[in-house]
Amino acid sequence: MLAGYIVVWLGVLFSLASVVFYGLSGKHPRLMRWARGAFVGAFVAILGAEALLIYALLAGRYDLLYVFSFSEQSLTPLFKVASAWAGQEGSFLLWALWTGIYGLILMRTAGGYERWVMSIYGSIVLLLMAILAFQSPFAPLPKPDPAPAVWPPRDGFGLNPVLENPWMKIHPPIIFAGFAALAVPFAYALAALWRNEYFEYAVRVRPWAIYSATMLGFGLALGGYWAYETLGWGGFWAWDPVENSSYFPWLIMAAAMHGLMLQINRGRMVRWNPLLLAIPFILFLYGTFLTRSGALAEVSVHSFVNMETNALKILLGMLIGSGVLTLGLWLWRYRQMPLPAPDMTKGFSREAALIWGIQLLTVSALISLVGTSWPLITRAVGKQMEALKPEFYNQAHIPWIVVTAIVLAAAPMLTWRGMSLDAILERLTKSWLAAVATGFVLFWLGFREPITLLICTLLAFTAYANFGAIWRRWRTSRITLGGFITHLGLAVAILGLILSYAYERKERVVLIQGQDTFALGYKWRYLGMTGNEKFPGDPLADKFNRVRLEIASHNEKFLAEPRFYQDRRREEPMNVVWPHIIRWWDHDLYISFFAPPQVHAEPLVLTLREGAKGTVEGYTIEFLGFETAGGMGAEGFRAIAKARVSHPNWKEAVEVAPFQVVMDGSVVPIPVPLPDGAQLVIGQMDVNRRQVEFRLLMVPGKPETTPRWVIPLEVYYKPFTILVWLGPPLTLIGGLLAVLRRGRDVKYGVARATLEPYPTPAHKPAKPRRRKAPQPKESVVVHSNRAAD
């Protein structure tokens, strides 16, 4: 699509012009206006590219490689729109779109930092557009040789089945909103090092740091929801290397966010905050490289295919360049940076809790970073590439979560100046007693594992402490509740994750058609499949196929319909599972598959050469010969084995012609009925040896010959997963409240940092109150009782 190439290259040119004009605006202030206009032009180009891609997907432009690869006619319009970020090129374009949106806001809010920040930020936009120029979503579909009769194709390959989920419409835009926002703190950090100014930038960047951490964290939670509802293994987080590549940038940004709080309120962390603010973007670039380059393709289910060579070089240049530039500037300016303010606290203080929190977040990020990079480390030392198992991360984080829970619980109660241990214990007594009571309740409910019970009690302690802080501030200062709501949400979500994982119960249940099976206190029965009428003999080929189950207990009965089908568009068929989840307030019943459903039967088998005759269980079969119909191997081709069948209970022998037919690339045997209700079907066939395997099914008096569906289920009892769903929305609400508060504080914080007079709100003249015109009093008539003279 020529128009697509044009708008992408216009984006490259406009963003390049913006960077140049911003760079020169120091000596030529008039160029600032041109720089802003050029950036707006770059954003319009990005918006135009996104609009063209969505149009191509909706219009079915299957002559484009991207549209052919990720769309098809059967997709709904919303899924076609969601296909715009299903592949490499589309996700880079989504990243560029969010980066452009934030750039428009940044231009209006950066104040005196605009020239420096936008020079760096515009360079990021330039490099993203350069990647899209080489890895273009508008590249044409290569024409095969020899060319097919119909070109371009009338339908596409479609989405990966795992992506055909409602979360596909929500999760990528949200998490890329967080990814793109990481560039703003990065640009501010480098601008501060460039200018050698470390106070004004801290005030300006704080809302962006909170926002990026909030959106990235919420995006990670949505990815966990998606995995839980789609992948069928019963969990929210698998410590997959590609999942981790989004996790550790979030942790470091959360550490930087708390470091800014220390700097602005106590004058601490001045030297470390620029580094903490820049590292998350660099780590995101590292994770993007791991994901997009194919480096982790052998060990991750999320890895993309390899990038185009020039685009990969640009991405690698972004990673190395940003890392070298950040470290170089920071080392150059380190001795020139202001020394941190002296520690004036006594006893236990909020400052100490924040420092502990920063260290804990950094430790978790390092654990995840090393674990994510482990496959590359093993390959570098000459060993087979291998990813660390989830148990490594779980065990490594046990002491981490214990200390973190205590810090999160104590922080809301501490003051900046410090408190004695007795004063802290007095403030925490109610929360601790409530947490201990919660621990006893969990013990009574059957949660008995000691370490897990201790961690759950501490997380409940965190939740109660932060809820108490919210309760105390609700009437007096609601705008300050953001941090406490966020900590409450984190505690609730982690508590739900631990309870649902550590205390889950799992059973494998094999259902046989026509038989009842008992598992997890329920009676299970297979009812059938909903396979589309297009596939009457093979419902597993229907992408909308549902396996219908009846589940009953002593007082209730309900239906479950987990989905299973085989995606046969690839060389090797792919089993696709959508679990069915039945939710109660205290647990989920999670129903998935541990193997494909299969038809099982024990037929009577007789293998014959052409012209031969044989007998099995009273059935005499004579193989008369082969016949074919249609082109060899083509769609609809039939291989027919004519036979004469007789039985002592029949009046006469019958001639039948069972056959195999090629349908949708698969060979499907078609049975033929016999006079007594049995069915004859072809098994193995050897045309060269003129030999056929005949199979008799549904033989009267032989129930084992009747085909029955065998459904291999994996069933989970997942306690208190509702907490996992409640926690992340609370963190989102708390984070956005904190963004709103700190955004309002920017102008006052800048005035304080630059020693300028505090801005005062504009005076609004009071409207004169209208007074009613005085009404004349009624005259008073005095009546006299005296008679007139």
Short mmCIF file of C-alpha atoms in Angstrom, two decimals, residues 206-556:
data_model
loop_
_atom_site.label_atom_id
_atom_site.label_comp_id
_atom_site.label_asym_id
_atom_site.label_seq_id
_atom_site.Cartn_x
_atom_site.Cartn_y
_atom_site.Cartn_z
CA ARG A 206 6.69 12.65 39.31
CA PRO A 207 3.16 12.46 37.77
CA TRP A 208 4.61 10.70 34.73
CA ALA A 209 6.51 8.20 36.88
CA ILE A 210 3.36 7.36 38.84
CA TYR A 211 1.29 7.13 35.64
CA SER A 212 3.73 4.83 33.84
CA ALA A 213 4.03 2.52 36.85
CA THR A 214 0.23 2.46 37.24
CA MET A 215 -0.57 1.66 33.61
CA LEU A 216 2.23 -0.87 33.25
CA GLY A 217 1.18 -2.65 36.44
CA PHE A 218 -2.47 -2.73 35.39
CA GLY A 219 -1.45 -4.00 31.95
CA LEU A 220 0.49 -6.84 33.57
CA ALA A 221 -2.60 -7.74 35.61
CA LEU A 222 -4.76 -7.80 32.47
CA GLY A 223 -2.23 -10.14 30.88
CA GLY A 224 -2.62 -12.43 33.89
CA TYR A 225 -6.40 -12.41 33.47
CA TRP A 226 -5.95 -13.30 29.79
CA ALA A 227 -3.64 -16.20 30.59
CA TYR A 228 -6.03 -17.51 33.25
CA GLU A 229 -9.05 -17.47 30.95
CA THR A 230 -7.34 -18.67 27.77
CA LEU A 231 -4.30 -20.89 28.18
CA GLY A 232 -5.96 -23.61 30.24
CA TRP A 233 -3.27 -24.31 32.85
CA GLY A 234 -5.15 -22.69 35.73
CA GLY A 235 -2.77 -19.85 36.64
CA PHE A 236 -2.31 -16.12 36.19
CA TRP A 237 1.48 -15.91 35.97
CA ALA A 238 3.99 -18.49 34.77
CA TRP A 239 7.27 -16.52 35.06
CA ASP A 240 7.71 -16.88 31.33
CA PRO A 241 10.81 -14.92 30.15
CA VAL A 242 8.69 -12.66 27.95
CA GLU A 243 6.23 -12.01 30.79
CA ASN A 244 9.17 -11.10 33.02
CA SER A 245 10.51 -8.64 30.45
CA SER A 246 7.53 -6.43 31.30
CA TYR A 247 7.74 -7.11 35.02
CA PHE A 248 11.17 -5.80 35.96
CA PRO A 249 10.76 -2.37 34.23
CA TRP A 250 7.61 -1.95 36.33
CA LEU A 251 9.48 -2.76 39.54
CA ILE A 252 12.29 -0.28 38.85
CA MET A 253 9.81 2.45 37.91
CA ALA A 254 7.98 1.82 41.19
CA ALA A 255 11.33 2.19 42.97
CA ALA A 256 12.01 5.45 41.11
CA MET A 257 8.55 6.74 42.02
CA HIS A 258 9.31 6.24 45.72
CA GLY A 259 12.78 7.73 45.26
CA LEU A 260 11.19 10.92 43.93
CA MET A 261 9.01 11.05 47.03
CA LEU A 262 12.13 10.92 49.18
CA GLN A 263 13.86 13.60 47.14
CA ILE A 264 10.99 16.07 47.09
CA ASN A 265 10.02 15.64 50.73
CA ARG A 266 13.36 14.95 52.42
CA GLY A 267 16.10 15.91 49.94
CA ARG A 268 17.32 12.31 49.70
CA MET A 269 18.10 10.06 46.65
CA VAL A 270 19.07 13.11 44.56
CA ARG A 271 21.97 11.33 42.88
CA TRP A 272 20.23 8.01 42.28
CA ASN A 273 16.86 9.14 40.98
CA PRO A 274 18.03 10.08 37.43
CA LEU A 275 19.42 6.58 37.05
CA LEU A 276 16.32 4.90 38.48
CA LEU A 277 14.08 6.92 36.17
CA ALA A 278 16.08 6.07 33.03
CA ILE A 279 16.65 2.35 33.67
CA PRO A 280 13.01 1.17 33.19
CA PHE A 281 12.95 2.39 29.59
CA ILE A 282 16.30 0.71 28.92
CA LEU A 283 15.03 -2.53 30.48
CA PHE A 284 11.91 -2.31 28.34
CA LEU A 285 14.11 -1.99 25.24
CA TYR A 286 16.05 -5.04 26.44
CA GLY A 287 12.83 -7.00 26.92
CA THR A 288 11.62 -5.86 23.49
CA PHE A 289 14.87 -7.09 21.95
CA LEU A 290 14.49 -10.47 23.66
CA THR A 291 10.88 -10.73 22.53
CA ARG A 292 11.16 -9.45 18.96
CA SER A 293 14.53 -10.81 17.91
CA GLY A 294 13.54 -14.43 18.40
CA ALA A 295 16.27 -14.87 21.02
CA LEU A 296 13.82 -16.63 23.35
CA ALA A 297 11.82 -18.50 20.71
CA GLU A 298 13.00 -21.88 22.03
CA VAL A 299 11.89 -21.26 25.63
CA SER A 300 8.88 -18.92 25.47
CA VAL A 301 5.37 -19.28 24.10
CA HIS A 302 5.14 -15.48 23.66
CA SER A 303 8.18 -14.84 21.46
CA PHE A 304 7.66 -13.20 18.07
CA VAL A 305 9.32 -14.26 14.85
CA ASN A 306 12.59 -12.65 13.87
CA MET A 307 12.57 -8.96 12.94
CA GLU A 308 13.70 -7.53 9.63
CA THR A 309 17.48 -7.05 9.75
CA ASN A 310 17.60 -3.24 9.51
CA ALA A 311 14.73 -2.82 11.97
CA LEU A 312 16.50 -5.11 14.43
CA LYS A 313 19.70 -3.08 14.07
CA ILE A 314 17.80 0.11 14.89
CA LEU A 315 16.23 -1.52 17.96
CA LEU A 316 19.62 -2.81 19.09
CA GLY A 317 21.07 0.66 18.51
CA MET A 318 18.32 2.16 20.68
CA LEU A 319 19.14 -0.30 23.46
CA ILE A 320 22.91 0.16 23.38
CA GLY A 321 22.77 3.89 22.73
CA SER A 322 20.31 4.66 25.51
CA GLY A 323 22.28 2.53 27.96
CA VAL A 324 25.65 4.07 27.11
CA LEU A 325 24.24 7.61 27.06
CA THR A 326 22.49 7.20 30.42
CA LEU A 327 25.44 5.65 32.19
CA GLY A 328 27.89 8.10 30.64
CA LEU A 329 25.89 11.20 31.58
CA TRP A 330 25.25 9.90 35.08
CA LEU A 331 28.94 9.14 35.75
CA TRP A 332 29.95 12.49 34.27
CA ARG A 333 27.56 14.43 36.48
CA TYR A 334 27.80 12.30 39.62
CA ARG A 335 30.36 14.45 41.44
CA GLN A 336 28.54 17.64 40.41
CA MET A 337 25.20 16.52 41.81
CA PRO A 338 24.03 17.97 45.13
CA LEU A 339 24.74 15.88 48.18
CA PRO A 340 21.69 14.33 49.83
CA ALA A 341 20.24 16.14 52.83
CA PRO A 342 21.40 14.79 56.21
CA ASP A 343 19.26 12.19 57.89
CA MET A 344 17.37 13.99 60.66
CA THR A 345 15.08 11.13 61.58
CA LYS A 346 15.01 9.24 64.85
CA GLY A 347 13.83 5.70 65.39
CA PHE A 348 11.55 4.18 62.76
CA SER A 349 10.53 6.66 60.06
CA ARG A 350 8.66 6.77 56.78
CA GLU A 351 11.96 7.63 55.11
CA ALA A 352 13.48 4.36 56.30
CA ALA A 353 10.41 2.44 55.10
CA LEU A 354 10.71 4.04 51.64
CA ILE A 355 14.40 3.17 51.42
CA TRP A 356 13.57 -0.42 52.37
CA GLY A 357 10.84 -0.45 49.73
CA ILE A 358 13.20 0.81 47.02
CA GLN A 359 15.75 -1.84 47.92
CA LEU A 360 13.14 -4.61 47.96
CA LEU A 361 11.75 -3.60 44.56
CA THR A 362 15.26 -3.50 43.13
CA VAL A 363 16.09 -6.96 44.51
CA SER A 364 12.96 -8.48 42.95
CA ALA A 365 13.80 -6.80 39.64
CA LEU A 366 17.33 -8.22 39.70
CA ILE A 367 16.02 -11.73 40.44
CA SER A 368 13.61 -11.48 37.52
CA LEU A 369 16.23 -9.94 35.22
CA VAL A 370 18.73 -12.73 35.89
CA GLY A 371 16.02 -15.38 35.50
CA THR A 372 14.81 -13.87 32.24
CA SER A 373 18.35 -13.69 30.86
CA TRP A 374 19.22 -17.21 32.01
CA PRO A 375 18.54 -18.85 28.61
CA LEU A 376 21.02 -16.43 27.00
CA ILE A 377 23.53 -17.02 29.81
CA THR A 378 23.36 -20.79 29.38
CA ARG A 379 23.82 -20.46 25.63
CA ALA A 380 26.75 -18.06 26.13
CA VAL A 381 28.62 -20.64 28.22
CA GLY A 382 28.06 -23.34 25.61
CA LYS A 383 25.15 -25.17 27.22
CA GLN A 384 21.70 -25.92 25.90
CA MET A 385 19.34 -22.96 26.14
CA GLU A 386 17.06 -23.50 29.13
CA ALA A 387 14.62 -21.30 31.03
CA LEU A 388 14.42 -21.36 34.81
CA LYS A 389 11.34 -23.06 36.21
CA PRO A 390 8.66 -21.11 38.10
CA GLU A 391 9.76 -22.79 41.35
CA PHE A 392 13.00 -20.76 41.25
CA TYR A 393 11.12 -17.46 41.26
CA ASN A 394 8.63 -18.63 43.86
CA GLN A 395 11.30 -19.83 46.29
CA ALA A 396 13.47 -16.75 45.75
CA HIS A 397 10.56 -14.45 46.54
CA ILE A 398 9.41 -16.11 49.77
CA PRO A 399 11.66 -14.04 52.09
CA TRP A 400 11.11 -11.04 49.82
CA ILE A 401 7.33 -11.10 50.20
CA VAL A 402 7.59 -11.50 54.01
CA VAL A 403 9.71 -8.36 54.42
CA THR A 404 7.73 -6.44 51.78
CA ALA A 405 4.43 -7.15 53.51
CA ILE A 406 5.78 -5.82 56.81
CA VAL A 407 7.13 -2.66 55.17
CA LEU A 408 3.87 -2.04 53.29
CA ALA A 409 1.91 -2.44 56.52
CA ALA A 410 4.14 -0.18 58.61
CA ALA A 411 4.71 2.62 56.08
CA PRO A 412 1.23 4.24 56.36
CA MET A 413 1.63 4.53 60.14
CA LEU A 414 5.10 6.07 60.20
CA THR A 415 5.94 9.77 60.28
CA TRP A 416 8.77 11.51 58.45
CA ARG A 417 10.56 12.50 61.66
CA GLY A 418 10.53 9.00 63.11
CA MET A 419 8.75 7.12 65.86
CA SER A 420 9.61 4.85 68.73
CA LEU A 421 8.85 1.15 68.54
CA ASP A 422 6.16 1.49 71.22
CA ALA A 423 4.39 4.21 69.23
CA ILE A 424 4.46 2.09 66.07
CA LEU A 425 3.12 -0.97 67.84
CA GLU A 426 0.34 1.09 69.34
CA ARG A 427 -0.72 2.29 65.90
CA LEU A 428 -0.45 -1.17 64.33
CA THR A 429 -2.20 -3.14 67.08
CA LYS A 430 -5.68 -3.10 65.56
CA SER A 431 -4.44 -4.05 62.09
CA TRP A 432 -2.27 -6.83 63.50
CA LEU A 433 -5.10 -8.28 65.60
CA ALA A 434 -7.39 -8.26 62.54
CA ALA A 435 -4.67 -9.99 60.51
CA VAL A 436 -4.15 -12.67 63.16
CA ALA A 437 -7.91 -13.25 63.25
CA THR A 438 -7.84 -13.63 59.46
CA GLY A 439 -5.03 -16.16 59.81
CA PHE A 440 -7.12 -18.21 62.26
CA VAL A 441 -10.08 -18.10 59.88
CA LEU A 442 -7.88 -19.34 57.01
CA PHE A 443 -6.54 -22.10 59.26
CA TRP A 444 -10.10 -23.12 60.17
CA LEU A 445 -11.00 -23.17 56.43
CA GLY A 446 -8.21 -25.66 55.80
CA PHE A 447 -5.26 -23.47 54.79
CA ARG A 448 -2.66 -25.18 56.98
CA GLU A 449 0.77 -24.91 55.26
CA PRO A 450 2.85 -22.86 57.78
CA ILE A 451 4.94 -20.59 55.52
CA THR A 452 2.06 -19.83 53.18
CA LEU A 453 -0.25 -19.15 56.13
CA LEU A 454 2.34 -16.75 57.60
CA ILE A 455 2.66 -14.87 54.29
CA CYS A 456 -1.13 -14.64 53.94
CA THR A 457 -1.42 -13.28 57.48
CA LEU A 458 1.22 -10.64 56.75
CA LEU A 459 -0.51 -9.64 53.52
CA ALA A 460 -3.78 -9.33 55.42
CA PHE A 461 -1.85 -7.15 57.90
CA THR A 462 -0.80 -4.92 54.98
CA ALA A 463 -4.34 -4.70 53.67
CA TYR A 464 -5.84 -3.81 57.06
CA ALA A 465 -3.15 -1.21 57.81
CA ASN A 466 -3.68 0.58 54.51
CA PHE A 467 -7.45 0.31 54.81
CA GLY A 468 -7.18 1.91 58.23
CA ALA A 469 -5.14 4.77 56.75
CA ILE A 470 -7.81 5.25 54.08
CA TRP A 471 -10.55 5.27 56.71
CA ARG A 472 -8.79 7.93 58.79
CA ARG A 473 -8.16 10.23 55.82
CA TRP A 474 -11.45 9.75 54.01
CA ARG A 475 -13.21 12.79 55.47
CA THR A 476 -10.23 15.11 55.78
CA SER A 477 -8.00 14.57 52.73
CA ARG A 478 -9.40 12.26 50.05
CA ILE A 479 -6.99 13.48 47.39
CA THR A 480 -4.10 11.95 49.39
CA LEU A 481 -5.56 8.44 49.38
CA GLY A 482 -3.96 7.28 46.12
CA GLY A 483 -0.89 5.59 47.58
CA PHE A 484 -2.82 3.80 50.31
CA ILE A 485 -5.42 2.51 47.84
CA THR A 486 -2.62 1.26 45.58
CA HIS A 487 -0.90 -0.58 48.43
CA LEU A 488 -4.24 -2.06 49.50
CA GLY A 489 -4.86 -3.29 45.96
CA LEU A 490 -1.40 -4.85 45.75
CA ALA A 491 -1.86 -6.66 49.05
CA VAL A 492 -5.29 -7.98 48.03
CA ALA A 493 -4.07 -9.15 44.60
CA ILE A 494 -0.96 -10.91 45.93
CA LEU A 495 -3.01 -12.53 48.70
CA GLY A 496 -5.42 -13.86 46.08
CA LEU A 497 -2.58 -15.15 43.90
CA ILE A 498 -0.99 -17.03 46.79
CA LEU A 499 -4.23 -18.53 48.07
CA SER A 500 -5.43 -19.60 44.62
CA TYR A 501 -2.06 -21.16 43.73
CA ALA A 502 -0.84 -22.67 46.99
CA TYR A 503 -4.17 -24.20 48.02
CA GLU A 504 -5.62 -25.21 44.70
CA ARG A 505 -6.86 -28.75 44.26
CA LYS A 506 -6.44 -30.44 40.91
CA GLU A 507 -7.77 -33.70 39.51
CA ARG A 508 -7.60 -35.34 36.14
CA VAL A 509 -10.98 -36.67 35.10
CA VAL A 510 -11.55 -38.98 32.13
CA LEU A 511 -15.17 -38.91 31.01
CA ILE A 512 -16.47 -41.72 28.83
CA GLN A 513 -19.58 -41.16 26.79
CA GLY A 514 -22.57 -42.70 28.54
CA GLN A 515 -20.86 -43.07 31.94
CA ASP A 516 -20.83 -40.87 35.05
CA THR A 517 -17.60 -39.96 36.84
CA PHE A 518 -17.03 -38.39 40.29
CA ALA A 519 -14.35 -35.76 41.01
CA LEU A 520 -13.95 -32.86 43.49
CA GLY A 521 -17.29 -33.70 45.05
CA TYR A 522 -19.25 -33.44 41.78
CA LYS A 523 -20.78 -35.95 39.39
CA TRP A 524 -19.61 -35.36 35.82
CA ARG A 525 -21.34 -36.47 32.63
CA TYR A 526 -20.48 -35.86 28.97
CA LEU A 527 -23.48 -34.57 26.96
CA GLY A 528 -22.01 -33.99 23.50
CA MET A 529 -20.33 -31.38 21.32
CA THR A 530 -21.65 -28.36 19.51
CA GLY A 531 -19.47 -28.81 16.41
CA ASN A 532 -20.75 -26.83 13.43
CA GLU A 533 -22.81 -28.70 10.86
CA LYS A 534 -19.97 -28.00 8.39
CA PHE A 535 -17.99 -30.72 10.19
CA PRO A 536 -20.61 -33.39 11.01
CA GLY A 537 -18.06 -36.19 11.20
CA ASP A 538 -15.35 -34.24 13.03
CA PRO A 539 -16.56 -31.58 15.49
CA LEU A 540 -12.97 -30.95 16.62
CA ALA A 541 -12.32 -29.19 13.30
CA ASP A 542 -14.87 -26.47 14.17
CA LYS A 543 -13.25 -23.47 15.86
CA PHE A 544 -16.50 -22.77 17.73
CA ASN A 545 -16.81 -26.31 19.07
CA ARG A 546 -17.83 -26.60 22.73
CA VAL A 547 -17.69 -29.77 24.80
CA ARG A 548 -20.94 -29.85 26.79
CA LEU A 549 -20.71 -31.24 30.33
CA GLU A 550 -23.28 -31.73 33.07
CA ILE A 551 -21.94 -31.19 36.59
CA ALA A 552 -24.07 -32.08 39.59
CA SER A 553 -23.81 -32.18 43.36
CA HIS A 554 -26.34 -33.02 46.03
CA ASN A 555 -28.11 -29.65 45.76
CA GLU A 556 -27.27 -28.13 42.38
#
